[in-house]
Amino acid sequence: MTEGEGQFYSVQVGDSTFTVLRRYQQLRAIGSGAQGIVCSALDIVLEIPVAVKKLSRPFQNQTHAKRAYRELVLLKCVNHKNIIRLLNVFTPQKSLEEFQDLYLVMELMDASLCQVIHMDLDHERMSYLLYQILCGIRHLHSAGIIHRVRCSLLQGYYR
């Protein structure tokens, strides 16, 4: 999705420079992982908080390319209330030769699953959370998609 020239600005977020559409303001780092860095931002067009994920050099090798493509296709295709929604995708580069970064804009959640797992939740809240997760996973499985949760706390349960 392109919005025209001059629609981008750069901002330093931690150790990374985000070059994003002007509609995304007030970027703040909220997490990072194997695939990229995630910031919260305010979408001043839709007037909602969003998450902006920067994938740096997503096509540097075959493994990164497959992961980036898989994430993009799945987020674009899956539509369910218990699965995060993709709102926008863009790159600030103007040509394939310059292409370095891909940005995914998604709904902003209050916390990541790993953060929630570390919370001291009562039985009722834990049951509700588990039900929501299972509804999302059921939808994915009905579409032939298998989701793998990576969280150090969960990994400890399966050893």
JSON list of C-alpha atoms in Angstrom, two decimals, residues 62-132:
[
{"chain": "A", "resi": 62, "resn": "GLN", "atom": "CA", "xyz": [15.71, -18.28, 2.31]},
{"chain": "A", "resi": 63, "resn": "THR", "atom": "CA", "xyz": [14.75, -18.92, 5.95]},
{"chain": "A", "resi": 64, "resn": "HIS", "atom": "CA", "xyz": [14.00, -15.26, 6.68]},
{"chain": "A", "resi": 65, "resn": "ALA", "atom": "CA", "xyz": [12.12, -14.95, 3.40]},
{"chain": "A", "resi": 66, "resn": "LYS", "atom": "CA", "xyz": [9.90, -17.94, 4.20]},
{"chain": "A", "resi": 67, "resn": "ARG", "atom": "CA", "xyz": [9.14, -16.62, 7.70]},
{"chain": "A", "resi": 68, "resn": "ALA", "atom": "CA", "xyz": [8.31, -13.12, 6.46]},
{"chain": "A", "resi": 69, "resn": "TYR", "atom": "CA", "xyz": [6.16, -14.41, 3.60]},
{"chain": "A", "resi": 70, "resn": "ARG", "atom": "CA", "xyz": [4.36, -16.89, 5.89]},
{"chain": "A", "resi": 71, "resn": "GLU", "atom": "CA", "xyz": [3.62, -14.21, 8.49]},
{"chain": "A", "resi": 72, "resn": "LEU", "atom": "CA", "xyz": [2.36, -11.74, 5.90]},
{"chain": "A", "resi": 73, "resn": "VAL", "atom": "CA", "xyz": [0.15, -14.24, 4.07]},
{"chain": "A", "resi": 74, "resn": "LEU", "atom": "CA", "xyz": [-1.33, -15.70, 7.25]},
{"chain": "A", "resi": 75, "resn": "LEU", "atom": "CA", "xyz": [-2.05, -12.30, 8.82]},
{"chain": "A", "resi": 76, "resn": "LYS", "atom": "CA", "xyz": [-3.64, -11.14, 5.57]},
{"chain": "A", "resi": 77, "resn": "CYS", "atom": "CA", "xyz": [-5.81, -14.25, 5.13]},
{"chain": "A", "resi": 78, "resn": "VAL", "atom": "CA", "xyz": [-6.96, -15.02, 8.68]},
{"chain": "A", "resi": 79, "resn": "ASN", "atom": "CA", "xyz": [-9.97, -13.10, 9.94]},
{"chain": "A", "resi": 80, "resn": "HIS", "atom": "CA", "xyz": [-11.13, -13.98, 13.47]},
{"chain": "A", "resi": 81, "resn": "LYS", "atom": "CA", "xyz": [-11.86, -11.95, 16.59]},
{"chain": "A", "resi": 82, "resn": "ASN", "atom": "CA", "xyz": [-9.29, -13.94, 18.62]},
{"chain": "A", "resi": 83, "resn": "ILE", "atom": "CA", "xyz": [-6.45, -13.48, 16.12]},
{"chain": "A", "resi": 84, "resn": "ILE", "atom": "CA", "xyz": [-4.57, -10.23, 15.71]},
{"chain": "A", "resi": 85, "resn": "ARG", "atom": "CA", "xyz": [-5.57, -8.28, 12.60]},
{"chain": "A", "resi": 86, "resn": "LEU", "atom": "CA", "xyz": [-3.22, -6.89, 9.96]},
{"chain": "A", "resi": 87, "resn": "LEU", "atom": "CA", "xyz": [-4.10, -3.25, 9.22]},
{"chain": "A", "resi": 88, "resn": "ASN", "atom": "CA", "xyz": [-1.37, -2.12, 6.82]},
{"chain": "A", "resi": 89, "resn": "VAL", "atom": "CA", "xyz": [1.88, -3.21, 5.16]},
{"chain": "A", "resi": 90, "resn": "PHE", "atom": "CA", "xyz": [4.46, -0.86, 3.67]},
{"chain": "A", "resi": 91, "resn": "THR", "atom": "CA", "xyz": [8.10, -0.29, 2.85]},
{"chain": "A", "resi": 92, "resn": "PRO", "atom": "CA", "xyz": [9.72, 3.15, 2.70]},
{"chain": "A", "resi": 93, "resn": "GLN", "atom": "CA", "xyz": [12.08, 2.10, -0.09]},
{"chain": "A", "resi": 94, "resn": "LYS", "atom": "CA", "xyz": [11.13, 3.14, -3.59]},
{"chain": "A", "resi": 95, "resn": "SER", "atom": "CA", "xyz": [12.70, 0.35, -5.64]},
{"chain": "A", "resi": 96, "resn": "LEU", "atom": "CA", "xyz": [13.52, -3.33, -5.41]},
{"chain": "A", "resi": 97, "resn": "GLU", "atom": "CA", "xyz": [17.23, -2.50, -5.44]},
{"chain": "A", "resi": 98, "resn": "GLU", "atom": "CA", "xyz": [16.82, -0.29, -2.33]},
{"chain": "A", "resi": 99, "resn": "PHE", "atom": "CA", "xyz": [14.45, -2.69, -0.55]},
{"chain": "A", "resi": 100, "resn": "GLN", "atom": "CA", "xyz": [15.60, -3.32, 3.05]},
{"chain": "A", "resi": 101, "resn": "ASP", "atom": "CA", "xyz": [12.68, -3.10, 5.49]},
{"chain": "A", "resi": 102, "resn": "LEU", "atom": "CA", "xyz": [9.11, -4.27, 5.63]},
{"chain": "A", "resi": 103, "resn": "TYR", "atom": "CA", "xyz": [6.66, -2.85, 8.17]},
{"chain": "A", "resi": 104, "resn": "LEU", "atom": "CA", "xyz": [3.54, -4.65, 9.37]},
{"chain": "A", "resi": 105, "resn": "VAL", "atom": "CA", "xyz": [0.89, -2.61, 11.19]},
{"chain": "A", "resi": 106, "resn": "MET", "atom": "CA", "xyz": [-1.43, -4.59, 13.43]},
{"chain": "A", "resi": 107, "resn": "GLU", "atom": "CA", "xyz": [-3.92, -4.12, 16.21]},
{"chain": "A", "resi": 108, "resn": "LEU", "atom": "CA", "xyz": [-2.22, -3.20, 19.47]},
{"chain": "A", "resi": 109, "resn": "MET", "atom": "CA", "xyz": [-2.81, -5.63, 22.31]},
{"chain": "A", "resi": 110, "resn": "ASP", "atom": "CA", "xyz": [-2.48, -4.71, 25.98]},
{"chain": "A", "resi": 111, "resn": "ALA", "atom": "CA", "xyz": [0.15, -7.42, 26.57]},
{"chain": "A", "resi": 112, "resn": "SER", "atom": "CA", "xyz": [1.93, -10.26, 24.81]},
{"chain": "A", "resi": 113, "resn": "LEU", "atom": "CA", "xyz": [1.02, -13.85, 25.60]},
{"chain": "A", "resi": 114, "resn": "CYS", "atom": "CA", "xyz": [4.33, -14.31, 27.43]},
{"chain": "A", "resi": 115, "resn": "GLN", "atom": "CA", "xyz": [3.57, -11.28, 29.61]},
{"chain": "A", "resi": 116, "resn": "VAL", "atom": "CA", "xyz": [0.10, -12.59, 30.42]},
{"chain": "A", "resi": 117, "resn": "ILE", "atom": "CA", "xyz": [1.47, -16.02, 31.33]},
{"chain": "A", "resi": 118, "resn": "HIS", "atom": "CA", "xyz": [3.70, -14.38, 33.95]},
{"chain": "A", "resi": 119, "resn": "MET", "atom": "CA", "xyz": [0.74, -12.55, 35.53]},
{"chain": "A", "resi": 120, "resn": "ASP", "atom": "CA", "xyz": [-0.91, -13.85, 38.67]},
{"chain": "A", "resi": 121, "resn": "LEU", "atom": "CA", "xyz": [-4.39, -14.54, 37.27]},
{"chain": "A", "resi": 122, "resn": "ASP", "atom": "CA", "xyz": [-7.29, -15.95, 39.24]},
{"chain": "A", "resi": 123, "resn": "HIS", "atom": "CA", "xyz": [-9.08, -19.07, 38.01]},
{"chain": "A", "resi": 124, "resn": "GLU", "atom": "CA", "xyz": [-11.88, -17.15, 36.27]},
{"chain": "A", "resi": 125, "resn": "ARG", "atom": "CA", "xyz": [-9.53, -14.90, 34.27]},
{"chain": "A", "resi": 126, "resn": "MET", "atom": "CA", "xyz": [-7.23, -17.81, 33.42]},
{"chain": "A", "resi": 127, "resn": "SER", "atom": "CA", "xyz": [-10.21, -19.85, 32.18]},
{"chain": "A", "resi": 128, "resn": "TYR", "atom": "CA", "xyz": [-11.45, -16.94, 30.05]},
{"chain": "A", "resi": 129, "resn": "LEU", "atom": "CA", "xyz": [-7.97, -16.39, 28.58]},
{"chain": "A", "resi": 130, "resn": "LEU", "atom": "CA", "xyz": [-7.55, -20.09, 27.81]},
{"chain": "A", "resi": 131, "resn": "TYR", "atom": "CA", "xyz": [-10.97, -20.18, 26.14]},
{"chain": "A", "resi": 132, "resn": "GLN", "atom": "CA", "xyz": [-10.05, -17.20, 23.91]}
]
